[in-house]
Structure formats: C-alpha cells, structure tokens
XYZ file of C-alpha atoms in Angstrom:
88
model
C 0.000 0.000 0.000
C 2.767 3.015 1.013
C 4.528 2.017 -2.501
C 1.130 3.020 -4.279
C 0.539 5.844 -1.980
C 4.135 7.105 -2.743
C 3.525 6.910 -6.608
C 0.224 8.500 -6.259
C 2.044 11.085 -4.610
C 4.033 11.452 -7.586
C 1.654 12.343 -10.005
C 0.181 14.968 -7.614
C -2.326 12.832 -5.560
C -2.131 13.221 -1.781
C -2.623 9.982 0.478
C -2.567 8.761 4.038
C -1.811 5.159 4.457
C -3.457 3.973 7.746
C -0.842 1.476 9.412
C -0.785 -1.235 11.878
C 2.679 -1.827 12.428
C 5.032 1.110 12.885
C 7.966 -1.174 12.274
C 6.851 -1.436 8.630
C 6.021 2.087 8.028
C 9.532 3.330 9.240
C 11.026 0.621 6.750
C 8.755 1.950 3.894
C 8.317 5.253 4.753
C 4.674 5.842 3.378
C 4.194 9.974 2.231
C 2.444 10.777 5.006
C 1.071 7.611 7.918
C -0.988 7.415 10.535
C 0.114 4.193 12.828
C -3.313 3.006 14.867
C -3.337 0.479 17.933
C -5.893 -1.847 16.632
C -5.645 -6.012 15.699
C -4.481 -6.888 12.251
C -7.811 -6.927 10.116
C -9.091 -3.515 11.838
C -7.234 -0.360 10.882
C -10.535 1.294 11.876
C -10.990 -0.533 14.801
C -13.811 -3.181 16.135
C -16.879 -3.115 13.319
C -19.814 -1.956 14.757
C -18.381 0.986 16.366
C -19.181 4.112 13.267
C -18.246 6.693 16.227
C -14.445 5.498 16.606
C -14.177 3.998 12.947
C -14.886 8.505 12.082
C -12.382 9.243 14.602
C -9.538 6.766 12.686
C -10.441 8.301 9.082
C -10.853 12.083 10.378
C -7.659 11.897 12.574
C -6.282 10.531 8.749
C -7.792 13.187 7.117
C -6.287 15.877 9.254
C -2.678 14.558 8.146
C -3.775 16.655 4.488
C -4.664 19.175 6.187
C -1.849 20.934 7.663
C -0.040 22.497 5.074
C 2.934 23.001 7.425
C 3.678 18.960 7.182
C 6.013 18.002 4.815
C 5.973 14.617 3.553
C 7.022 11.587 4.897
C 5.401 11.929 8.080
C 4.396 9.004 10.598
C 1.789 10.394 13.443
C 0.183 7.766 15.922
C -3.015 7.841 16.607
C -4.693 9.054 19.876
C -8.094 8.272 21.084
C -10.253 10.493 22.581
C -10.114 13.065 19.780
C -7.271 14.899 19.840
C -5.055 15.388 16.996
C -2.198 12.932 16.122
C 0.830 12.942 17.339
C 3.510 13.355 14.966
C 6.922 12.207 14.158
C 9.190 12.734 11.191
C-alpha cells in the first residue's frame, strides 16, 4: 500500500496510508502515515463501532490538512479526539 501511496504522490495525488505496524512504516516510509493500535484486520478498529471507525479516518484526514507537514510523516493515533501525534 505506502509504494502506491508514494507513486500516487508522484503524479500529484495526496494519500494517508493507515498502518498497523510502525515497524513497517519506518522501513517503507509511506508519504504521510498514521500508525493506529488496533488487531491486524481492523485499521478502523472493532466493526460496529461508526463513532471510533470517524475518529480513525478524520484523525487521517487531518494529516492533508496541515499544510505546514512536509511529507514523509508518521503520526500515531490518539483516542479520545485529539489530533495525532507526529513524528518525522
């Protein structure tokens, strides 16, 4: 997945690659990642649970938003709503 995200990136398309092991995205370096907690299978977390499964994908999202992040970045992800927690 970060190899298509990185040539998507290269032909002007800006992705997020939602990870499960960090260990693997610091090998492959994805443009920008977001590394969750959750059980292989459930990058969103359990099913069932739409509330936390918005929190995953907006906390994604937010990665795009900041213009002031410059690409690769690896945040983690941090329940209860705040923002991610970045590293470079």
């Amino acid at each position: 997945m970060c190899l298509v995200a990185a040539e998507l990136e290269r032909q002007g398309i800006a992705t997020v690659a939602i990870v499960l092991l960090r260990t693997i995205a610091e090998r492959v370096r994805p443009p920008r990642g977001l590394c969750v907690p959750f059980r292989h299978g459930y990058p969103l977390d359990a099913a069932g649970d739409p509330a936390q499964q918005h929190a995953v994908i907006e906390a994604a999202l937010r990665l795009l938003e900041d213009p002031a992040l410059t690409p690769p970045v690896l945040a983690d992800y941090q329940t209860g709503g705040s923002r991610p927690a970045l590293e470079r």
